[in-house]
Structures are given as structure tokens and as C-alpha cells.
Amino acid sequence: MAKEQERAAYTNEISDVIVNVVNKVIRIADKYSVDRDSAMQYFSMLFSVMVETGTFEHFGESGG
């Protein structure tokens, strides 16, 4: 039962992150008069490349 609660809590937090990112990308697109779908596609491509080529194992550990 505790594992299911942890998974649900994790899923809820990840969902919040996704909603926040989408909102931010849309606000930036609107600010610069960029098509919203194009902005999301561009962000998705950048994020995908970052995930495929990088590692986050020590991200933020040295204050960066």
C-alpha cells in the first residue's frame, strides 16, 4: 500500500511539473508571437536531445 501511495504522490508531482512547463512555454510563445504548437515542438525537441545526450546524475550538486 505504501508503494502505491508513493507512486501516486510521484505521479502527481510530475504532473504538476508538466503543467508548469507547458504554461511557461505557452507564455513565452505568446510573448514573442510564436505559434504555440511550434513552441511546444521546439521545446520537446530541445528537451529530447538534452535527455538523449546528457546525464543528470550530478545535476545541481556543485551549485550550478
mmCIF file of N, CA, C and O in Angstrom, residues 38-62:
data_model
loop_
_atom_site.group_PDB
_atom_site.id
_atom_site.type_symbol
_atom_site.label_atom_id
_atom_site.label_comp_id
_atom_site.label_asym_id
_atom_site.label_seq_id
_atom_site.Cartn_x
_atom_site.Cartn_y
_atom_site.Cartn_z
ATOM 1 N N SER A 38 4.183 25.174 -32.371
ATOM 2 C CA SER A 38 5.585 25.191 -32.791
ATOM 3 C C SER A 38 6.509 25.357 -31.596
ATOM 4 O O SER A 38 7.567 24.727 -31.523
ATOM 5 N N ALA A 39 6.112 26.202 -30.657
ATOM 6 C CA ALA A 39 6.916 26.402 -29.450
ATOM 7 C C ALA A 39 7.028 25.107 -28.654
ATOM 8 O O ALA A 39 8.109 24.757 -28.175
ATOM 9 N N MET A 40 5.926 24.382 -28.525
ATOM 10 C CA MET A 40 5.953 23.113 -27.783
ATOM 11 C C MET A 40 6.803 22.079 -28.514
ATOM 12 O O MET A 40 7.556 21.338 -27.886
ATOM 13 N N GLN A 41 6.698 22.043 -29.839
ATOM 14 C CA GLN A 41 7.508 21.105 -30.611
ATOM 15 C C GLN A 41 8.987 21.427 -30.463
ATOM 16 O O GLN A 41 9.807 20.515 -30.300
ATOM 17 N N TYR A 42 9.329 22.695 -30.505
ATOM 18 C CA TYR A 42 10.721 23.100 -30.351
ATOM 19 C C TYR A 42 11.242 22.740 -28.960
ATOM 20 O O TYR A 42 12.320 22.176 -28.813
ATOM 21 N N PHE A 43 10.448 23.044 -27.938
ATOM 22 C CA PHE A 43 10.848 22.699 -26.575
ATOM 23 C C PHE A 43 11.025 21.185 -26.438
ATOM 24 O O PHE A 43 12.002 20.716 -25.851
ATOM 25 N N SER A 44 10.101 20.442 -26.992
ATOM 26 C CA SER A 44 10.170 18.978 -26.927
ATOM 27 C C SER A 44 11.435 18.451 -27.580
ATOM 28 O O SER A 44 12.102 17.559 -27.041
ATOM 29 N N MET A 45 11.788 19.021 -28.728
ATOM 30 C CA MET A 45 12.999 18.601 -29.424
ATOM 31 C C MET A 45 14.233 18.914 -28.580
ATOM 32 O O MET A 45 15.102 18.064 -28.408
ATOM 33 N N LEU A 46 14.296 20.140 -28.040
ATOM 34 C CA LEU A 46 15.438 20.507 -27.204
ATOM 35 C C LEU A 46 15.557 19.597 -25.986
ATOM 36 O O LEU A 46 16.650 19.128 -25.644
ATOM 37 N N PHE A 47 14.446 19.343 -25.338
ATOM 38 C CA PHE A 47 14.456 18.504 -24.135
ATOM 39 C C PHE A 47 14.858 17.074 -24.481
ATOM 40 O O PHE A 47 15.653 16.450 -23.770
ATOM 41 N N SER A 48 14.348 16.566 -25.604
ATOM 42 C CA SER A 48 14.698 15.204 -26.032
ATOM 43 C C SER A 48 16.187 15.067 -26.295
ATOM 44 O O SER A 48 16.813 14.091 -25.866
ATOM 45 N N VAL A 49 16.761 16.039 -26.994
ATOM 46 C CA VAL A 49 18.199 15.999 -27.280
ATOM 47 C C VAL A 49 18.994 16.052 -25.982
ATOM 48 O O VAL A 49 19.974 15.315 -25.799
ATOM 49 N N MET A 50 18.561 16.903 -25.068
ATOM 50 C CA MET A 50 19.245 17.026 -23.781
ATOM 51 C C MET A 50 19.228 15.694 -23.023
ATOM 52 O O MET A 50 20.253 15.261 -22.484
ATOM 53 N N VAL A 51 18.092 15.027 -23.023
ATOM 54 C CA VAL A 51 17.955 13.753 -22.307
ATOM 55 C C VAL A 51 18.753 12.642 -22.988
ATOM 56 O O VAL A 51 19.379 11.818 -22.322
ATOM 57 N N GLU A 52 18.742 12.646 -24.317
ATOM 58 C CA GLU A 52 19.440 11.597 -25.068
ATOM 59 C C GLU A 52 20.953 11.725 -25.000
ATOM 60 O O GLU A 52 21.662 10.724 -25.081
ATOM 61 N N THR A 53 21.452 12.937 -24.867
ATOM 62 C CA THR A 53 22.900 13.143 -24.950
ATOM 63 C C THR A 53 23.552 13.469 -23.607
ATOM 64 O O THR A 53 24.777 13.451 -23.509
ATOM 65 N N GLY A 54 22.762 13.774 -22.628
ATOM 66 C CA GLY A 54 23.325 14.202 -21.346
ATOM 67 C C GLY A 54 23.040 13.236 -20.220
ATOM 68 O O GLY A 54 22.404 12.200 -20.397
ATOM 69 N N THR A 55 23.550 13.603 -19.062
ATOM 70 C CA THR A 55 23.256 12.864 -17.847
ATOM 71 C C THR A 55 22.907 13.873 -16.760
ATOM 72 O O THR A 55 23.412 15.000 -16.771
ATOM 73 N N PHE A 56 22.056 13.483 -15.879
ATOM 74 C CA PHE A 56 21.614 14.368 -14.817
ATOM 75 C C PHE A 56 22.011 13.835 -13.439
ATOM 76 O O PHE A 56 21.549 14.335 -12.424
ATOM 77 N N GLU A 57 22.892 12.846 -13.438
ATOM 78 C CA GLU A 57 23.283 12.174 -12.206
ATOM 79 C C GLU A 57 23.794 13.159 -11.157
ATOM 80 O O GLU A 57 23.468 13.042 -9.975
ATOM 81 N N HIS A 58 24.578 14.142 -11.573
ATOM 82 C CA HIS A 58 25.150 15.085 -10.614
ATOM 83 C C HIS A 58 24.641 16.510 -10.853
ATOM 84 O O HIS A 58 25.264 17.477 -10.402
ATOM 85 N N PHE A 59 23.528 16.630 -11.533
ATOM 86 C CA PHE A 59 22.973 17.945 -11.856
ATOM 87 C C PHE A 59 22.686 18.736 -10.589
ATOM 88 O O PHE A 59 22.046 18.264 -9.660
ATOM 89 N N GLY A 60 23.200 19.947 -10.556
ATOM 90 C CA GLY A 60 22.935 20.848 -9.432
ATOM 91 C C GLY A 60 23.742 20.609 -8.193
ATOM 92 O O GLY A 60 23.587 21.334 -7.200
ATOM 93 N N GLU A 61 24.621 19.631 -8.183
ATOM 94 C CA GLU A 61 25.377 19.307 -6.975
ATOM 95 C C GLU A 61 26.463 20.329 -6.674
ATOM 96 O O GLU A 61 26.833 20.511 -5.516
ATOM 97 N N SER A 62 26.971 21.009 -7.688
ATOM 98 C CA SER A 62 28.048 21.976 -7.449
ATOM 99 C C SER A 62 27.526 23.402 -7.530
ATOM 100 O O SER A 62 28.269 24.318 -7.851
#
